[in-house]
PDB file of C-alpha atoms in Angstrom:
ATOM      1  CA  UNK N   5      53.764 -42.295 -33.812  1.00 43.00           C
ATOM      2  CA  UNK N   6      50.692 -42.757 -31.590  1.00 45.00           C
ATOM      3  CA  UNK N   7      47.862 -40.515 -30.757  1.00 49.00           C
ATOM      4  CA  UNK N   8      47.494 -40.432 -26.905  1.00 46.00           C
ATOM      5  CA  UNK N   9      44.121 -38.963 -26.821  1.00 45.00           C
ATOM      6  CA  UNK N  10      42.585 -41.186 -29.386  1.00 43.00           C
ATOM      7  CA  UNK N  11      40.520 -44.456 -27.204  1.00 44.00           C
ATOM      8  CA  UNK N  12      41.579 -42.652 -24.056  1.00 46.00           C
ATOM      9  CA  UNK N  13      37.816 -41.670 -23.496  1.00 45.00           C
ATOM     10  CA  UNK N  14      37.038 -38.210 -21.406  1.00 49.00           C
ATOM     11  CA  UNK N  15      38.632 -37.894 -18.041  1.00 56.00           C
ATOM     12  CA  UNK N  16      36.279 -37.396 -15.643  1.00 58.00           C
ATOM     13  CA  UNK N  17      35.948 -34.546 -12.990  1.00 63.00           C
ATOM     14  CA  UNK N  18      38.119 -34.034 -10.195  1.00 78.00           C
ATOM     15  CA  UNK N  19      37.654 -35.677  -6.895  1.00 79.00           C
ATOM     16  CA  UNK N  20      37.876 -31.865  -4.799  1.00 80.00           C
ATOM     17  CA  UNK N  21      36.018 -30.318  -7.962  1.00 81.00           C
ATOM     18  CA  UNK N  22      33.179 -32.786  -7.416  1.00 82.00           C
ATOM     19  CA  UNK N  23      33.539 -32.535  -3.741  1.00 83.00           C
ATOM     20  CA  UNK N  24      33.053 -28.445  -4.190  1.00 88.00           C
ATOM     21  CA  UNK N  25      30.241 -28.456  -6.568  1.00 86.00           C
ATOM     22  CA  UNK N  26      28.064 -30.962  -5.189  1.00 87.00           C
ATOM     23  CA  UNK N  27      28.770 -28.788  -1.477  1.00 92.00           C
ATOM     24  CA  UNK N  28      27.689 -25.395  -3.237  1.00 92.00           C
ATOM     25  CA  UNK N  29      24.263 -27.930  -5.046  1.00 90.00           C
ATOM     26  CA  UNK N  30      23.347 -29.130  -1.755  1.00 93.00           C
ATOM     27  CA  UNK N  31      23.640 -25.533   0.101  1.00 94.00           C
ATOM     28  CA  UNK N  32      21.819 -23.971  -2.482  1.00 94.00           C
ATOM     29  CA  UNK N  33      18.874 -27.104  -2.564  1.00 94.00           C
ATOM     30  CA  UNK N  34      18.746 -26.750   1.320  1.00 95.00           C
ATOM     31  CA  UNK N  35      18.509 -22.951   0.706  1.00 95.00           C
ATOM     32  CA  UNK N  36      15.534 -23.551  -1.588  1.00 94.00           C
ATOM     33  CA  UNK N  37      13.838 -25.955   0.505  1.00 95.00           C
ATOM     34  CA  UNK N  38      14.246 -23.305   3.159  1.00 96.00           C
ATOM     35  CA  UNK N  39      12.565 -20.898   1.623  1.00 95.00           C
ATOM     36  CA  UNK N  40       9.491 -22.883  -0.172  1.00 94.00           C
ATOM     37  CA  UNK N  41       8.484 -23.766   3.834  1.00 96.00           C
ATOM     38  CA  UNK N  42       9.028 -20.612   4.538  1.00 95.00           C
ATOM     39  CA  UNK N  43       6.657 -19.393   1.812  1.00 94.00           C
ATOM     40  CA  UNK N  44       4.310 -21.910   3.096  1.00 94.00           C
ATOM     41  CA  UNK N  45       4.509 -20.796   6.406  1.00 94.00           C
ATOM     42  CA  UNK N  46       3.109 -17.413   5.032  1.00 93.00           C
ATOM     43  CA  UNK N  47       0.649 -18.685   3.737  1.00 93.00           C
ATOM     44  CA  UNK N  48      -1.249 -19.849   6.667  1.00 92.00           C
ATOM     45  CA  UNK N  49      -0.358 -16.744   8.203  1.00 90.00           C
ATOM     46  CA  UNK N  50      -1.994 -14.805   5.145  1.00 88.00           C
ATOM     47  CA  UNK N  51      -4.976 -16.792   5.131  1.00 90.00           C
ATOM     48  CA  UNK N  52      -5.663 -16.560   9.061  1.00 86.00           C
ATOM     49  CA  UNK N  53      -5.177 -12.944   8.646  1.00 83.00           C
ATOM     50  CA  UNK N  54      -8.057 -12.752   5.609  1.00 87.00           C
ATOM     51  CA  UNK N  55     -10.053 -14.824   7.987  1.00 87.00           C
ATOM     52  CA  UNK N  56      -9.660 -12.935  10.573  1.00 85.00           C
ATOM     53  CA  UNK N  57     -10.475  -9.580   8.734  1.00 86.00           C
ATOM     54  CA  UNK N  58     -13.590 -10.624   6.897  1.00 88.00           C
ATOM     55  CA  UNK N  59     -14.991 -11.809  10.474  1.00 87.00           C
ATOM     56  CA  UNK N  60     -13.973  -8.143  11.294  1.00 89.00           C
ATOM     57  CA  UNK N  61     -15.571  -7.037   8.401  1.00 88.00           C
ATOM     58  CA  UNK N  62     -18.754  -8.640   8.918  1.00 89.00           C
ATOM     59  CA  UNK N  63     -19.312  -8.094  12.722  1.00 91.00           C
ATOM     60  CA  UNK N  64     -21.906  -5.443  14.723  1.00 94.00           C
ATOM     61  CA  UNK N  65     -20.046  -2.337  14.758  1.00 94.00           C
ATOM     62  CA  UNK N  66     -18.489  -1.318  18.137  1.00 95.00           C
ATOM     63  CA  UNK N  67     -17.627   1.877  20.207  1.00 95.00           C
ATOM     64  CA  UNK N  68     -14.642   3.408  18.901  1.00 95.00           C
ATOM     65  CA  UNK N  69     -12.180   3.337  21.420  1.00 94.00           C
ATOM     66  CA  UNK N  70      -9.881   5.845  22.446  1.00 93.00           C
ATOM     67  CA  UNK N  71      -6.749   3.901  20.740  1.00 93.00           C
ATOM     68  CA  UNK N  72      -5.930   1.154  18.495  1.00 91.00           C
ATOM     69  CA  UNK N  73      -2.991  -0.361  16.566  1.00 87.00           C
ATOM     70  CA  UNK N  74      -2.433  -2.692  13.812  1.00 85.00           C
ATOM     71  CA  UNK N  75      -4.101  -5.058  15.556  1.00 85.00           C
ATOM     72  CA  UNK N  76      -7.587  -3.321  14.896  1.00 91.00           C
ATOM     73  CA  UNK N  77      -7.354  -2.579  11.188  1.00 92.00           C
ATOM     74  CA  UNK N  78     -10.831  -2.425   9.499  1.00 94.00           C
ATOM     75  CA  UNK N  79     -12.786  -3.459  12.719  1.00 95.00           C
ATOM     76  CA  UNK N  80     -16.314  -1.904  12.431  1.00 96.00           C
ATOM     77  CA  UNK N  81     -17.000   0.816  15.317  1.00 97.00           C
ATOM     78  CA  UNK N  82     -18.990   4.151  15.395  1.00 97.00           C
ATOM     79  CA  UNK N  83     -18.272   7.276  16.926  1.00 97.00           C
ATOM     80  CA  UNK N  84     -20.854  10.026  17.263  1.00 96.00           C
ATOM     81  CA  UNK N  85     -20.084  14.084  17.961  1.00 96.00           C
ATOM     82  CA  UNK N  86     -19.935  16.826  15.591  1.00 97.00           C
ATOM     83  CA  UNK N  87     -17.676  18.063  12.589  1.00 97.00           C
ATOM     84  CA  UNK N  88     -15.073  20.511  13.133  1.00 96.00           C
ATOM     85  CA  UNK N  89     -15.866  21.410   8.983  1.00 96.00           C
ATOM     86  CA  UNK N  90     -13.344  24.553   9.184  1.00 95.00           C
ATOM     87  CA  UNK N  91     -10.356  21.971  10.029  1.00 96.00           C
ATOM     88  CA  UNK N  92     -11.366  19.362   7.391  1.00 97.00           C
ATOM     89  CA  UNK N  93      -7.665  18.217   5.613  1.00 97.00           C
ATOM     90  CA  UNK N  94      -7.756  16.910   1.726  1.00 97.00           C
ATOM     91  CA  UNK N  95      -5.579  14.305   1.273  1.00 97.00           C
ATOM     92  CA  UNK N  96      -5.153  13.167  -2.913  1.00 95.00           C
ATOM     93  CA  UNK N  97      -6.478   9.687  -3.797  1.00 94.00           C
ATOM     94  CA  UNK N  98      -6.914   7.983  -7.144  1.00 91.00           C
ATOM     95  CA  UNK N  99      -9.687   5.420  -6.319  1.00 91.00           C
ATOM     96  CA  UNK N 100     -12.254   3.733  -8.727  1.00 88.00           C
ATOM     97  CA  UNK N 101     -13.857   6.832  -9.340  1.00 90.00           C
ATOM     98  CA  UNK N 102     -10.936   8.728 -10.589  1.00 92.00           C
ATOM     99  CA  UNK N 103      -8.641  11.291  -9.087  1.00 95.00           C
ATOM    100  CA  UNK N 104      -9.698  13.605  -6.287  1.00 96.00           C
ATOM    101  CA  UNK N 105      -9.228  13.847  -2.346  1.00 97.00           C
ATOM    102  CA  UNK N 106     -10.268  11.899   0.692  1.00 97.00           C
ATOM    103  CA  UNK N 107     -11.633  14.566   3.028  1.00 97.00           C
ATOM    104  CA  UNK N 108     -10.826  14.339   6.400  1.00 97.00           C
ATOM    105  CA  UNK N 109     -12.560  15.824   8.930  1.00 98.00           C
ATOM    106  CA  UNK N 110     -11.843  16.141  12.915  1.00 98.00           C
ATOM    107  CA  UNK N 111     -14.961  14.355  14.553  1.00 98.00           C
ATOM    108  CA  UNK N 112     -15.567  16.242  18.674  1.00 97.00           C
ATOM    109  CA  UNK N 113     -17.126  13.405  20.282  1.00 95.00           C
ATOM    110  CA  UNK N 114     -17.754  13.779  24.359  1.00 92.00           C
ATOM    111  CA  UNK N 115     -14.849  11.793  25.226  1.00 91.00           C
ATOM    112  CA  UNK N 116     -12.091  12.722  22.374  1.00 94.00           C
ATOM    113  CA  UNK N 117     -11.874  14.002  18.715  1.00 97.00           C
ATOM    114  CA  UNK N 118     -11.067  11.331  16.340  1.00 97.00           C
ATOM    115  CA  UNK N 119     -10.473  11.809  12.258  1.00 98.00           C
ATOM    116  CA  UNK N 120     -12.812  10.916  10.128  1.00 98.00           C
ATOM    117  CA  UNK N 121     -12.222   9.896   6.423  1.00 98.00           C
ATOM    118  CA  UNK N 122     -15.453  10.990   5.043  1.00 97.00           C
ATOM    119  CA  UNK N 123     -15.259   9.687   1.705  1.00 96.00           C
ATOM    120  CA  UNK N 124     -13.791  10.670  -2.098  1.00 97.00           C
ATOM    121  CA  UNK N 125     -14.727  13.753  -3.536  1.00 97.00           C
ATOM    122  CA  UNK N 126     -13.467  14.680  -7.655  1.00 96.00           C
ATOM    123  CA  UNK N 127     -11.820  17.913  -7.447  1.00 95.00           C
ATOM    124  CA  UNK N 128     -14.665  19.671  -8.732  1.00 94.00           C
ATOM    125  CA  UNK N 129     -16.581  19.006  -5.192  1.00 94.00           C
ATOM    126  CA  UNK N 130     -13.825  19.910  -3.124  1.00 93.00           C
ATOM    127  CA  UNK N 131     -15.661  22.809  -2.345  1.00 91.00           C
ATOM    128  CA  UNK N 132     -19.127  21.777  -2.721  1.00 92.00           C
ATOM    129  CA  UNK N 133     -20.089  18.499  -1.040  1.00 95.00           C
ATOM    130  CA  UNK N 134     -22.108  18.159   2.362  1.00 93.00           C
ATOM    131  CA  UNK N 135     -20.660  19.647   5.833  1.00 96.00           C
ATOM    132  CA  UNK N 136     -22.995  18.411   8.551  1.00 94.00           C
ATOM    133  CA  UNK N 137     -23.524  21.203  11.579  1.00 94.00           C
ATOM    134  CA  UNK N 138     -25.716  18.966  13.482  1.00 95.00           C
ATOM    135  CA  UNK N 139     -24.750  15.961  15.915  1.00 96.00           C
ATOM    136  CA  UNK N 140     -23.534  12.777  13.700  1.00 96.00           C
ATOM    137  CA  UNK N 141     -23.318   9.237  13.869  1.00 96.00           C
ATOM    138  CA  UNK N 142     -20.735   7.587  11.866  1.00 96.00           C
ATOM    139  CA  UNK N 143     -19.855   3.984  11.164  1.00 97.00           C
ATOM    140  CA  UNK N 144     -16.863   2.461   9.709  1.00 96.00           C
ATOM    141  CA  UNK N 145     -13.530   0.837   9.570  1.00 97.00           C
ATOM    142  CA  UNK N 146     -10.639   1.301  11.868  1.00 96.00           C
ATOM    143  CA  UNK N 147      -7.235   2.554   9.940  1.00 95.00           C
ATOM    144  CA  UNK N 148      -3.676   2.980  11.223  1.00 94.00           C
ATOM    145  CA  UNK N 149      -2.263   6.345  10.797  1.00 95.00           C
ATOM    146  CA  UNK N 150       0.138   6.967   7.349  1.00 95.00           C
ATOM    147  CA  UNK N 151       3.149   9.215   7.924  1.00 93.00           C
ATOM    148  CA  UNK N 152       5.314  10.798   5.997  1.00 87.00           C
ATOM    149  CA  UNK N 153       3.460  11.058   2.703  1.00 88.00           C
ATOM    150  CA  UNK N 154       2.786   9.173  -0.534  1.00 82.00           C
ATOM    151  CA  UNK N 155       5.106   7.320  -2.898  1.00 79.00           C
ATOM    152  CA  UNK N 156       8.180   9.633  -3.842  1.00 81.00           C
ATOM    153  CA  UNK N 157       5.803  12.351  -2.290  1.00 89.00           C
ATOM    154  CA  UNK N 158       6.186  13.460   1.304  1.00 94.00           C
ATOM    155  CA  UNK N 159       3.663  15.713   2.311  1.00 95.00           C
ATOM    156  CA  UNK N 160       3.623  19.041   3.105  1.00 95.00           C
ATOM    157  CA  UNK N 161       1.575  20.868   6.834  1.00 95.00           C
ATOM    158  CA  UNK N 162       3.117  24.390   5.891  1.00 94.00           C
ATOM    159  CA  UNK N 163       1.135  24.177   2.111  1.00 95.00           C
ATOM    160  CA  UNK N 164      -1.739  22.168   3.362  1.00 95.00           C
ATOM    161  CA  UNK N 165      -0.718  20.206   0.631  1.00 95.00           C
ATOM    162  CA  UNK N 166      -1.177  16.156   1.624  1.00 96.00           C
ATOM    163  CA  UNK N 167      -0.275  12.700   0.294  1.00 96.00           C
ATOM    164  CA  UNK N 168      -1.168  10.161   3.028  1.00 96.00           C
ATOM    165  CA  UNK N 169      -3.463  10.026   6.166  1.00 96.00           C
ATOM    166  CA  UNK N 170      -0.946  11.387   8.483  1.00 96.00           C
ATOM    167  CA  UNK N 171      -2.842  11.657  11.738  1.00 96.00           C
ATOM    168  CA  UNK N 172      -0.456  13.028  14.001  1.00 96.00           C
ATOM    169  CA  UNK N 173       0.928  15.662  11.418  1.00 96.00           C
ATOM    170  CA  UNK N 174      -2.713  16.492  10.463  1.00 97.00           C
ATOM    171  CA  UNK N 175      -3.835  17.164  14.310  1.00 96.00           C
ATOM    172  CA  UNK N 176      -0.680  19.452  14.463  1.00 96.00           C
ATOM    173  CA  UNK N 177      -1.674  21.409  11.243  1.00 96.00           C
ATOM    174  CA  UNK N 178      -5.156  21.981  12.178  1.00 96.00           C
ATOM    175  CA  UNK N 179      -4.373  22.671  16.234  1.00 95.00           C
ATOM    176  CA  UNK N 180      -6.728  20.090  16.774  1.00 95.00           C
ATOM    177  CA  UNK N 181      -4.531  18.921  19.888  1.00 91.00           C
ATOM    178  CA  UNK N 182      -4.883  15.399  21.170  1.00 93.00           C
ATOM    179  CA  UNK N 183      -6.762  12.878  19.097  1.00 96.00           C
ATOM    180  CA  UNK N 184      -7.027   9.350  18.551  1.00 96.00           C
ATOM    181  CA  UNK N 185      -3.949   8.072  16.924  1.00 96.00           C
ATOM    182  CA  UNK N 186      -6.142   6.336  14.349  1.00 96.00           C
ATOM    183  CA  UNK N 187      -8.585   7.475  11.471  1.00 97.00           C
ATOM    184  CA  UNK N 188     -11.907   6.252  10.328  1.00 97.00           C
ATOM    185  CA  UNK N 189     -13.042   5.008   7.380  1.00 97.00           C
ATOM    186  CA  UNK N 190     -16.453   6.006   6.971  1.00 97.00           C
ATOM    187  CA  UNK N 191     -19.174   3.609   4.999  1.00 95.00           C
ATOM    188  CA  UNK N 192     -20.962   4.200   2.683  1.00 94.00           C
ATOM    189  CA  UNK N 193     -24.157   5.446   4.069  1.00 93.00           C
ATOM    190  CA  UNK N 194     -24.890   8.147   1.551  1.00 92.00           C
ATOM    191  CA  UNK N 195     -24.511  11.944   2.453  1.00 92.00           C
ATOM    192  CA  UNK N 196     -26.609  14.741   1.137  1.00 89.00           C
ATOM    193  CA  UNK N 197     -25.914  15.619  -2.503  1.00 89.00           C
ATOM    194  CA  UNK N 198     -23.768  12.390  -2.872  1.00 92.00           C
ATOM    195  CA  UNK N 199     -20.858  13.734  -1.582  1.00 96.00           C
ATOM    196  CA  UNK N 200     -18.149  12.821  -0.133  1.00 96.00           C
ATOM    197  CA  UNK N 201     -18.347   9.095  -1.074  1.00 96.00           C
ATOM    198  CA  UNK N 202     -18.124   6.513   1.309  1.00 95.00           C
ATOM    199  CA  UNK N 203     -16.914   2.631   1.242  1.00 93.00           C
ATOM    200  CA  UNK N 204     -14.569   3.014  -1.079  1.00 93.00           C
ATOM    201  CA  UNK N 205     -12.208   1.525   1.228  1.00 90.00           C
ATOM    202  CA  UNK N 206     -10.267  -1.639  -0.621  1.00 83.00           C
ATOM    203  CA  UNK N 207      -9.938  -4.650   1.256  1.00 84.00           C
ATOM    204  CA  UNK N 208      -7.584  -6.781  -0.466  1.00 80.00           C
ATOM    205  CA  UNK N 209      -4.444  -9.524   0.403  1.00 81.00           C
ATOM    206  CA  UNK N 210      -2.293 -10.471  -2.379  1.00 85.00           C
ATOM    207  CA  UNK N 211      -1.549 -14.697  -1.958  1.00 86.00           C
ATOM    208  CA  UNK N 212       0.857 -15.957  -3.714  1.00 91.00           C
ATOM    209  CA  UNK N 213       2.683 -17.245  -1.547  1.00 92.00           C
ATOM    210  CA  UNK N 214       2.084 -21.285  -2.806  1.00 93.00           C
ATOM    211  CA  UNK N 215       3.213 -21.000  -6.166  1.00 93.00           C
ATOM    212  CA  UNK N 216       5.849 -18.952  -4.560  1.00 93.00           C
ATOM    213  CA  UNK N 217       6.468 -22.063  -3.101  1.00 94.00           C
ATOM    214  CA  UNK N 218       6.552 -24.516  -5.267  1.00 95.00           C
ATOM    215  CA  UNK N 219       8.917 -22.489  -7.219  1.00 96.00           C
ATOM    216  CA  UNK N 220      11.389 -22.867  -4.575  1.00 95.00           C
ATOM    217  CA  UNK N 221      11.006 -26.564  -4.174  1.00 95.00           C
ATOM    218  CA  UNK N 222      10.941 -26.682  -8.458  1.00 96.00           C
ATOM    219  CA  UNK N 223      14.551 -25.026  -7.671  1.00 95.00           C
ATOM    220  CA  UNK N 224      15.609 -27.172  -5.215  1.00 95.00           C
ATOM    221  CA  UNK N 225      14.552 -30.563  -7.496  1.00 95.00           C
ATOM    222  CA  UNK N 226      16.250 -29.322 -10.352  1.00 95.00           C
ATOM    223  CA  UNK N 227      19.260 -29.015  -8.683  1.00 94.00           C
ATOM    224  CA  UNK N 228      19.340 -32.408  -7.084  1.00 94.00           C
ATOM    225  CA  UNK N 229      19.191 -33.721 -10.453  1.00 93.00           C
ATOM    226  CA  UNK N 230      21.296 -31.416 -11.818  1.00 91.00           C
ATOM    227  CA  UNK N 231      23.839 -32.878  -8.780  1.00 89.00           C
ATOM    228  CA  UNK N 232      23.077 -36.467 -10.312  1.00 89.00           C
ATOM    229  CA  UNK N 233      24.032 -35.677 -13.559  1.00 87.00           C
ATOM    230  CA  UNK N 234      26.659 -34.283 -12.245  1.00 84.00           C
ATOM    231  CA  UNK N 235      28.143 -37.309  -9.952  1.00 82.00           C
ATOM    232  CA  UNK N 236      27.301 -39.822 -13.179  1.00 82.00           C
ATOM    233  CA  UNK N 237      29.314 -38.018 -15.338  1.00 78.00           C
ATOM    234  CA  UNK N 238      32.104 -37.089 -13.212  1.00 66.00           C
ATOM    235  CA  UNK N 239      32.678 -40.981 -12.827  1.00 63.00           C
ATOM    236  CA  UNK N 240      33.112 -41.319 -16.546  1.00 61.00           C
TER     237      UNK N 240
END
C-alpha cells in the first residue's frame, strides 16, 4: 500500500478563496486608509479651531450683541445694566472647587436682558453671596444656550430644580420674556465677600486625533502584509 498524503506537500488555497479574502483585505485597508485621512483632516480642523479661540480669548472685550451662535463661543464682550436678583436661577456644577451652583442672574441692560453666569457658589452661599442693586458692568465669555438638562438628568422649571444653562427654559420660568438666546460667562473680577466665583470657565479641546491616525494607517499596513502572507502561502 501507499500513503497518498505522505511527500504530497500542503495544497495551497483556493483560487476564488484567495480571490475573496484578498477583496475583503483590500476593502478593509482602503477603509483604514480612509479613515486615518480622515482623522487627519480633523486635526487641522481642531487646531484652527484652538487657534481661533485663544485669539478670542485674548482679544479687547466687545459689546455684547443682541444674538450669537456657535460661531461666537467664548468671545470676550461686556454688557452693562442691572440685576434682576429676585429671578436669579441655580443651576448644579461640580467645578474645581467642589460641588455647588452656577448662579444665573437676568442682566436689564437698555437695549435687552441677557443671562449672566455669575460665578460658582458651594451650597452653603447659595443664600449668602453678593447681589449688586446698583448699575453693573460685566465682562466675559460668550456661551451657547444648554437645553434639556444634564447627563441622565433633564431639568425641571416647575421645581426650579436645574441641570444645564437652559436659556430659553430659564427666561420662561422666571417671566423674564425675551432675552438674548445666549448666556455669559462672567470673569473673574472678584465680587464682594468672594462670592459667586468667577473664571472658572474651562477652556479645553481634546486632540487626539493623530495617533488616532496613525492607528488607522498601523491597521491598514498590517493588513497589507497580512494579504502578502497570505498570497505567498496560498501559492504553496
Amino acid at each position: 500500500m501507499t500513503d497518498a498524503g505522505v511527500g504530497g506537500g500542503r495544497r495551497g488555497r483556493s483560487p476564488l478563496t484567495l480571490a475573496i479574502l484578498t477583496a475583503i483585505g483590500l476593502a478593509l485597508v482602503a477603509g483604514f486608509v480612509s479613515l486615518g485621512v480622515w482623522q487627519l483632516q480633523r486635526r487641522v480642523w481642531k487646531l484652527d479651531l484652538i487657534a481661533t479661540v485663544d485669539a478670542r480669548l485674548h482679544a479687547a472685550p466687545v459689546a455684547a450683541p443682541r444674538s450669537a451662535d456657535q460661531s461666537d463661543v467664548y468671545r470676550r464682550v461686556t454688557a452693562q445694566g442691572r440685576f434682576r436678583n429676585d429671578r436669579e436661577t441655580f443651576v448644579q456644577a461640580v467645578t474645581e472647587r467642589g460641588p455647588g451652583y452656577w448662579v444665573l442672574t437676568p442682566l436689564v441692560g437698555p437695549n435687552f436682558t441677557i443671562l449672566i453666569n455669575r460665578g460658582f457658589v458651594p451650597p452653603e452661599k447659595r443664600q449668602d453671596h453678593s447681589r449688586p442693586e446698583e448699575p453693573v458692568r460685566v465682562t466675559g465669555l460668550v456661551r451657547v444656550t444648554e437645553p434639556g438638562g444634564g447627563f441622565l438628568r433633564s431639568n425641571e422649571p416647575a421645581a426650579d430644580r436645574w441641570y444645564s444653562r437652559d436659556v430659553a427654559a430659564i427666561a420662561k420660568a422666571k417671566g423674564l420674556g425675551p432675552v438674548a438666546p445666549y448666556f455669559i460667562d462672567a470673569d473673574a473680577s472678584p465680587n464682594p465677600g468672594g462670592y459667586p466665583v468667577g473664571g472658572l470657565t474651562v477652556v479645553a479641546f481634546r486632540n487626539s486625533h493623530l495617533s488616532y491616525a496613525l492607528t488607522w494607517f498601523a491597521l491598514a499596513l498590517l493588513t497589507v502584509v497580512g494579504l502578502v502572507i497570505l498570497w505567498r502561502r496560498g501559492r504553496e
